[in-house]
Tab-separated table of C-alpha atoms and ligand atoms in Angstrom:
chain	number	residue	atom	x	y	z
A	1	UNK	CA	-100.482	-97.639	-39.517
A	2	UNK	CA	-101.362	-96.397	-42.801
A	3	UNK	CA	-101.943	-99.249	-44.840
A	4	UNK	CA	-102.758	-102.911	-44.445
A	5	UNK	CA	-99.216	-103.824	-45.677
A	6	UNK	CA	-97.449	-101.637	-42.698
A	7	UNK	CA	-99.764	-103.169	-40.417
A	8	UNK	CA	-98.835	-106.851	-41.636
A	9	UNK	CA	-95.001	-105.926	-41.335
A	10	UNK	CA	-95.461	-104.372	-37.671
A	11	UNK	CA	-97.184	-107.656	-36.677
A	12	UNK	CA	-94.346	-109.702	-38.254
A	13	UNK	CA	-91.715	-107.210	-36.479
A	14	UNK	CA	-93.351	-108.132	-33.317
A	15	UNK	CA	-93.271	-112.248	-34.023
A	16	UNK	CA	-96.969	-112.530	-35.453
A	17	UNK	CA	-97.247	-113.427	-38.852
A	18	UNK	CA	-100.675	-112.625	-40.278
A	19	UNK	CA	-102.084	-113.048	-43.599
A	20	UNK	CA	-103.759	-110.682	-45.453
A	21	UNK	CA	-107.574	-111.080	-44.879
A	22	UNK	CA	-106.529	-110.910	-41.311
A	23	UNK	CA	-104.431	-107.658	-41.312
A	24	UNK	CA	-107.317	-106.136	-43.525
A	25	UNK	CA	-109.835	-106.785	-41.111
A	26	UNK	CA	-107.639	-105.127	-38.114
A	27	UNK	CA	-106.743	-102.358	-40.161
A	28	UNK	CA	-110.440	-101.740	-40.866
A	29	UNK	CA	-111.374	-101.997	-37.373
A	30	UNK	CA	-108.652	-99.393	-36.868
A	31	UNK	CA	-110.017	-96.997	-39.375
A	32	UNK	CA	-113.754	-97.186	-39.089
A	33	UNK	CA	-113.295	-97.406	-35.162
A	34	UNK	CA	-115.400	-100.916	-35.406
A	35	UNK	CA	-115.035	-103.794	-33.350
A	36	UNK	CA	-113.159	-107.042	-34.841
A	37	UNK	CA	-114.618	-110.388	-34.048
A	38	UNK	CA	-112.339	-113.122	-34.867
A	39	UNK	CA	-113.737	-116.317	-34.707
A	40	UNK	CA	-111.670	-119.746	-35.135
A	41	UNK	CA	-110.983	-122.992	-33.866
A	42	UNK	CA	-108.518	-123.250	-30.569
A	43	UNK	CA	-105.044	-122.356	-31.156
A	44	UNK	CA	-105.010	-120.350	-33.896
A	45	UNK	CA	-103.615	-117.174	-32.690
A	46	UNK	CA	-106.681	-115.060	-32.272
A	47	UNK	CA	-105.797	-114.007	-28.621
A	48	UNK	CA	-102.158	-113.674	-29.488
A	49	UNK	CA	-102.705	-111.139	-32.664
A	50	UNK	CA	-104.373	-108.872	-30.038
A	51	UNK	CA	-101.982	-108.834	-28.013
A	52	UNK	CA	-99.498	-108.225	-30.576
A	53	UNK	CA	-101.571	-105.518	-32.177
A	54	UNK	CA	-101.615	-103.639	-28.786
A	55	UNK	CA	-97.782	-103.812	-28.746
A	56	UNK	CA	-97.559	-102.635	-32.203
A	57	UNK	CA	-99.846	-99.579	-31.838
A	58	UNK	CA	-98.004	-98.757	-28.516
A	59	UNK	CA	-101.499	-99.080	-26.657
A	60	UNK	CA	-102.263	-100.801	-23.417
A	61	UNK	CA	-103.622	-104.293	-23.758
A	62	UNK	CA	-106.986	-104.874	-21.455
A	63	UNK	CA	-108.087	-108.287	-21.393
A	64	UNK	CA	-111.769	-109.254	-20.595
A	65	UNK	CA	-111.487	-113.382	-20.070
A	66	UNK	CA	-115.070	-114.526	-20.481
A	67	UNK	CA	-116.232	-117.972	-18.961
A	68	UNK	CA	-119.345	-119.274	-18.281
A	69	UNK	CA	-121.343	-117.447	-15.393
A	70	UNK	CA	-119.406	-114.142	-15.802
A	71	UNK	CA	-121.866	-111.205	-15.061
A	72	UNK	CA	-121.607	-107.621	-15.545
A	73	UNK	CA	-120.084	-106.951	-12.376
A	74	UNK	CA	-116.877	-108.898	-12.896
A	75	UNK	CA	-116.575	-107.046	-15.994
A	76	UNK	CA	-117.497	-103.669	-15.319
A	77	UNK	CA	-116.679	-102.684	-11.441
A	78	UNK	CA	-116.912	-103.740	-8.117
A	79	UNK	CA	-117.239	-102.142	-4.869
A	80	UNK	CA	-114.187	-102.514	-2.441
A	81	UNK	CA	-116.495	-103.833	0.783
A	82	UNK	CA	-113.238	-104.472	2.664
A	83	UNK	CA	-112.192	-101.057	2.564
A	84	UNK	CA	-115.694	-99.415	2.772
A	85	UNK	CA	-116.111	-101.510	6.236
A	86	UNK	CA	-112.793	-99.980	7.323
A	87	UNK	CA	-114.088	-96.659	6.423
A	88	UNK	CA	-117.414	-97.390	8.327
A	89	UNK	CA	-115.459	-98.327	11.432
A	90	UNK	CA	-113.192	-95.333	10.975
A	91	UNK	CA	-116.474	-93.272	10.760
A	92	UNK	CA	-118.639	-94.751	13.713
A	93	UNK	CA	-115.532	-94.529	16.217
A	94	UNK	CA	-115.383	-90.678	14.878
A	95	UNK	CA	-118.970	-90.728	15.276
A	96	UNK	CA	-119.732	-89.350	11.965
A	97	UNK	CA	-122.113	-91.699	10.573
A	98	UNK	CA	-124.283	-89.385	8.805
A	99	UNK	CA	-125.681	-89.292	5.521
A	100	UNK	CA	-122.890	-87.851	3.729
A	101	UNK	CA	-120.220	-89.782	5.366
A	102	UNK	CA	-122.264	-92.995	3.970
A	103	UNK	CA	-122.381	-91.406	0.731
A	104	UNK	CA	-118.993	-91.168	0.640
A	105	UNK	CA	-118.483	-94.555	0.969
A	106	UNK	CA	-119.958	-95.289	-2.738
A	107	UNK	CA	-117.195	-92.997	-4.114
A	108	UNK	CA	-114.408	-93.412	-6.629
A	109	UNK	CA	-111.675	-94.281	-3.824
A	110	UNK	CA	-113.668	-97.250	-3.145
A	111	UNK	CA	-114.265	-98.450	-6.559
A	112	UNK	CA	-112.649	-101.020	-8.271
A	113	UNK	CA	-112.158	-100.656	-11.747
A	114	UNK	CA	-112.692	-104.080	-14.093
A	115	UNK	CA	-111.692	-104.193	-17.772
A	116	UNK	CA	-114.653	-102.889	-19.456
A	117	UNK	CA	-114.645	-99.641	-16.942
A	118	UNK	CA	-110.974	-99.564	-17.388
A	119	UNK	CA	-111.354	-99.805	-21.257
A	120	UNK	CA	-113.895	-97.018	-21.134
A	121	UNK	CA	-111.720	-94.671	-19.199
A	122	UNK	CA	-108.623	-95.470	-21.224
A	123	UNK	CA	-110.439	-95.338	-24.756
A	124	UNK	CA	-108.106	-95.089	-27.580
A	125	UNK	CA	-105.184	-95.601	-25.650
A	126	UNK	CA	-105.943	-99.265	-25.154
A	127	UNK	CA	-106.875	-102.146	-27.409
A	128	UNK	CA	-109.858	-104.026	-25.243
A	129	UNK	CA	-109.409	-107.896	-25.611
A	130	UNK	CA	-112.848	-109.269	-25.131
A	131	UNK	CA	-111.803	-112.802	-25.382
A	132	UNK	CA	-113.645	-116.215	-25.813
A	133	UNK	CA	-116.968	-114.590	-25.988
A	134	UNK	CA	-119.068	-117.526	-26.651
A	135	UNK	CA	-117.936	-118.975	-23.020
A	136	UNK	CA	-120.418	-115.925	-21.712
A	137	UNK	CA	-124.267	-116.493	-21.828
A	138	UNK	CA	-126.903	-114.876	-23.799
A	139	UNK	CA	-127.415	-112.162	-21.326
A	140	UNK	CA	-123.792	-110.810	-21.078
A	141	UNK	CA	-123.882	-110.842	-24.830
A	142	UNK	CA	-126.795	-108.651	-24.821
A	143	UNK	CA	-124.950	-106.555	-22.266
A	144	UNK	CA	-122.056	-106.413	-24.206
A	145	UNK	CA	-124.036	-105.215	-27.332
A	146	UNK	CA	-125.122	-102.452	-25.422
A	147	UNK	CA	-121.797	-101.294	-24.460
A	148	UNK	CA	-120.447	-101.717	-27.940
A	149	UNK	CA	-122.882	-99.184	-29.098
A	150	UNK	CA	-122.275	-96.249	-27.004
A	151	UNK	CA	-119.007	-97.004	-24.824
A	152	UNK	CA	-120.915	-95.534	-21.977
A	153	UNK	CA	-120.961	-96.626	-18.154
A	154	UNK	CA	-123.425	-95.361	-15.948
A	155	UNK	CA	-122.514	-96.034	-12.274
A	156	UNK	CA	-125.442	-95.049	-10.013
A	157	UNK	CA	-123.684	-93.279	-7.417
A	158	UNK	CA	-121.153	-91.734	-9.415
A	159	UNK	CA	-122.589	-91.014	-13.147
A	160	UNK	CA	-121.984	-91.612	-16.426
A	161	UNK	CA	-118.456	-92.228	-17.650
A	162	UNK	CA	-117.961	-92.222	-21.572
A	163	UNK	CA	-114.904	-92.584	-23.929
A	164	UNK	CA	-114.134	-89.946	-26.112
A	165	UNK	CA	-112.687	-92.156	-28.450
A	166	UNK	CA	-113.557	-95.595	-28.446
A	167	UNK	CA	-111.231	-98.577	-27.889
A	168	UNK	CA	-110.162	-100.377	-30.698
A	169	UNK	CA	-112.375	-103.903	-29.698
A	170	UNK	CA	-111.311	-107.315	-30.505
A	171	UNK	CA	-113.641	-110.266	-29.407
A	172	UNK	CA	-112.573	-113.637	-30.249
A	173	UNK	CA	-114.842	-116.591	-30.160
A	174	UNK	CA	-113.565	-120.600	-30.319
A	175	UNK	CA	-117.365	-121.009	-31.724
A	176	UNK	CA	-118.542	-123.158	-28.962
A	177	UNK	CA	-121.910	-121.705	-29.492
A	178	UNK	CA	-123.135	-119.335	-32.207
A	179	UNK	CA	-123.020	-115.570	-31.310
A	180	UNK	CA	-125.861	-113.490	-32.024
A	181	UNK	CA	-126.849	-111.767	-35.303
A	182	UNK	CA	-126.910	-108.185	-33.608
A	183	UNK	CA	-123.429	-108.690	-32.059
A	184	UNK	CA	-121.746	-109.968	-35.623
A	185	UNK	CA	-123.697	-107.050	-36.951
A	186	UNK	CA	-122.224	-104.555	-34.821
A	187	UNK	CA	-118.401	-106.097	-35.745
A	188	UNK	CA	-116.217	-106.454	-38.692
A	189	UNK	CA	-116.176	-110.410	-38.778
A	190	UNK	CA	-112.974	-112.340	-39.765
A	191	UNK	CA	-112.651	-116.151	-39.585
A	192	UNK	CA	-109.263	-117.321	-38.641
A	193	UNK	CA	-108.256	-120.612	-40.254
A	194	UNK	CA	-105.365	-122.388	-39.680
A	195	UNK	CA	-102.571	-121.130	-41.294
A	196	UNK	CA	-101.280	-122.696	-44.845
A	197	UNK	CA	-98.105	-124.869	-44.553
A	198	UNK	CA	-95.816	-122.275	-45.905
A	199	UNK	CA	-96.808	-119.590	-43.060
A	200	UNK	CA	-97.193	-122.239	-40.245
A	201	UNK	CA	-93.500	-123.406	-41.084
A	202	UNK	CA	-92.334	-119.437	-41.082
A	203	UNK	CA	-94.446	-119.399	-37.486
A	204	UNK	CA	-92.410	-122.249	-36.315
A	205	UNK	CA	-89.175	-120.872	-37.217
A	206	UNK	CA	-89.781	-117.742	-35.602
A	207	UNK	CA	-90.630	-119.103	-32.516
A	208	UNK	CA	-88.164	-121.761	-32.461
A	209	UNK	CA	-84.960	-120.271	-33.866
A	210	UNK	CA	-83.009	-123.263	-33.422
A	211	UNK	CA	-85.171	-125.622	-35.419
A	212	UNK	CA	-83.872	-126.286	-38.700
A	213	UNK	CA	-86.355	-125.667	-41.606
A	214	UNK	CA	-86.341	-129.388	-42.307
A	215	UNK	CA	-87.529	-130.041	-39.214
A	216	UNK	CA	-90.135	-127.270	-39.001
A	217	UNK	CA	-91.361	-128.596	-42.328
A	218	UNK	CA	-91.660	-132.288	-41.358
A	219	UNK	CA	-93.786	-131.211	-38.044
A	220	UNK	CA	-96.012	-128.780	-40.035
A	221	UNK	CA	-96.907	-131.460	-42.477
A	222	UNK	CA	-97.375	-133.547	-39.879
A	223	UNK	CA	-99.934	-131.637	-37.844
A	224	UNK	CA	-101.623	-130.630	-41.187
A	225	UNK	CA	-102.141	-134.660	-41.437
A	226	UNK	CA	-103.232	-134.809	-37.660
A	227	UNK	CA	-106.083	-132.073	-38.912
A	228	UNK	CA	-107.280	-133.883	-41.412
A	229	UNK	CA	-108.230	-136.987	-39.070
A	230	UNK	CA	-111.352	-136.780	-36.906
A	231	UNK	CA	-110.021	-135.721	-33.983
A	232	UNK	CA	-112.152	-134.379	-31.016
A	233	UNK	CA	-109.038	-131.609	-29.938
A	234	UNK	CA	-107.178	-130.886	-33.409
A	235	UNK	CA	-103.918	-129.505	-32.889
A	236	UNK	CA	-103.611	-125.620	-33.240
A	237	UNK	CA	-100.820	-123.559	-33.750
A	238	UNK	CA	-99.451	-123.521	-30.454
A	239	UNK	CA	-99.207	-127.472	-30.433
A	240	UNK	CA	-97.170	-127.345	-33.590
A	241	UNK	CA	-94.704	-124.933	-31.963
A	242	UNK	CA	-94.378	-127.228	-28.875
A	243	UNK	CA	-93.962	-130.123	-31.008
A	244	UNK	CA	-91.047	-128.575	-32.975
A	245	UNK	CA	-89.802	-127.108	-29.677
A	246	UNK	CA	-89.950	-130.783	-27.761
A	247	UNK	CA	-87.805	-132.445	-30.637
A	248	UNK	CA	-85.518	-129.792	-30.518
A	249	UNK	CA	-85.004	-130.222	-26.953
A	250	UNK	CA	-84.432	-133.997	-27.270
A	251	UNK	CA	-81.995	-133.290	-30.149
A	252	UNK	CA	-84.021	-134.896	-32.895
A	253	UNK	CA	-82.936	-133.846	-36.210
A	254	UNK	CA	-85.919	-135.779	-37.820
A	255	UNK	CA	-89.543	-136.896	-37.577
A	256	UNK	CA	-90.348	-140.543	-37.888
A	257	UNK	CA	-92.994	-142.868	-36.246
A	258	UNK	CA	-90.744	-143.673	-33.005
A	259	UNK	CA	-89.610	-140.051	-32.206
A	260	UNK	CA	-93.217	-138.921	-32.813
A	261	UNK	CA	-94.828	-141.523	-30.543
A	262	UNK	CA	-92.536	-140.151	-27.882
A	263	UNK	CA	-93.328	-136.897	-28.275
A	264	UNK	CA	-97.073	-137.159	-29.235
A	265	UNK	CA	-98.220	-135.444	-25.769
A	266	UNK	CA	-96.680	-132.393	-26.902
A	267	UNK	CA	-99.258	-132.156	-29.832
A	268	UNK	CA	-102.628	-134.300	-28.841
A	269	UNK	CA	-104.238	-134.060	-25.693
A	270	UNK	CA	-106.924	-136.219	-25.608
A	271	UNK	CA	-106.969	-140.146	-25.025
A	272	UNK	CA	-108.993	-141.163	-27.622
A	273	UNK	CA	-107.410	-138.753	-30.202
A	274	UNK	CA	-104.156	-140.431	-28.739
A	275	UNK	CA	-105.787	-144.002	-29.342
A	276	UNK	CA	-106.763	-143.287	-33.063
A	277	UNK	CA	-103.445	-141.681	-33.814
A	278	UNK	CA	-101.018	-143.988	-32.300
A	279	UNK	CA	-102.093	-146.477	-34.766
A	280	UNK	CA	-101.882	-144.155	-37.643
A	281	UNK	CA	-98.409	-142.867	-36.754
A	282	UNK	CA	-96.381	-144.177	-39.716
A	283	UNK	CA	-98.694	-142.373	-42.360
A	284	UNK	CA	-98.935	-139.389	-40.051
A	285	UNK	CA	-95.540	-138.908	-40.541
A	286	UNK	CA	-95.542	-140.675	-43.976
A	287	UNK	CA	-97.134	-137.827	-45.295
A	288	UNK	CA	-94.656	-135.679	-43.926
A	289	UNK	CA	-91.818	-137.218	-45.704
A	290	UNK	CA	-94.193	-137.099	-48.978
A	291	UNK	CA	-94.563	-133.241	-47.941
B	301	ADP	N1	-99.736	-116.213	-37.250
B	301	ADP	C1	-99.043	-116.426	-35.815
B	301	ADP	N2	-97.609	-115.679	-35.718
B	301	ADP	C2	-96.884	-116.265	-34.942
B	301	ADP	N3	-97.596	-116.798	-33.824
B	301	ADP	C3	-98.543	-117.510	-33.835
B	301	ADP	C4	-99.564	-117.604	-34.883
B	301	ADP	N4	-100.673	-117.918	-34.774
B	301	ADP	C5	-100.649	-118.780	-33.707
B	301	ADP	N5	-99.150	-118.180	-32.698
B	301	ADP	C6	-98.966	-119.122	-31.637
B	301	ADP	O1	-99.628	-120.091	-31.233
B	301	ADP	C7	-100.074	-119.582	-30.069
B	301	ADP	C8	-101.394	-120.137	-29.779
B	301	ADP	O2	-102.391	-118.751	-30.193
B	301	ADP	P1	-103.586	-118.257	-29.365
B	301	ADP	O3	-103.707	-117.042	-29.800
B	301	ADP	O4	-103.416	-118.655	-28.021
B	301	ADP	O5	-104.944	-118.918	-30.232
B	301	ADP	P2	-106.448	-119.012	-29.903
B	301	ADP	O6	-106.334	-117.579	-29.172
B	301	ADP	O7	-107.045	-118.488	-31.283
B	301	ADP	O8	-107.057	-120.135	-29.121
B	301	ADP	C9	-99.460	-118.276	-29.700
B	301	ADP	O9	-99.350	-118.375	-28.591
B	301	ADP	C10	-98.757	-118.230	-30.552
B	301	ADP	O10	-97.150	-118.281	-29.864
B	302	MG	MG1	-107.208	-117.439	-27.385
């Protein structure tokens, strides 16, 4: 991929519509061998762009989904205890329980690779997606920082495994908490905002090909209006797509207050938000008419 424009075109060819800022960040990440941190609200397309990028680069996508309490073992490697136990039984039946035999229990055969070890092994044949890093704790973040600086993993029983050329790393954060400066400094940073209405209409038409441009325009305008309300869970692009899809399935050619009320569950996923929005539907779809 020689230029930002090439990358944008390739992503579009695989169904992802990136704006210039996002394409530039990804292009630089590739060109400078630097991890890219994508931060933004839920549902703005952070995870999807990493997947699409792997596709257009012809690389494997290796995904580490972070969660509260994730530890290094779940991220790096584990020993296959069940197989080790079977081996121990086999060894003792054969009366071979010497030091060497025990050592072999910690050989490559019994190693279960988790995403980070896989990514170090794959090197630049992979895109490593470290998804929702804000859900992991401080300690895990510190560990990631270390890994991202040398791309080497030491397994005491086996030795050090290092990547010749690092994979392209995409980290995402929904910003449920602030990440550490050190991790941010290691990365190129890009804030992924909601797409412009024009782009979001194109995304809807791309993902729901049967929807008319008129319907897509109305849905996007209504969603844009919803995002201006003070909602606990503002709708992401995924919700816009679901709404358009739902309306299409119901054969609704238009979005009025009544149809909106019937299909609100595709866009609003929080009880208090529902209450707030239900009282304002004419305004929400009215904005759609005006838009
Ligand atoms: N720019 C875009 N082009 C195409 N599809 C998009 C775009 N942004 C979002 N989407 C759609 O929205 C859905 C949700 O995006 P996702 O990557 O899961 O959001 P995030 O990871 O930011 O929470 C994706 O499955 C994709 O269908
Ligand atoms: Mg995501």
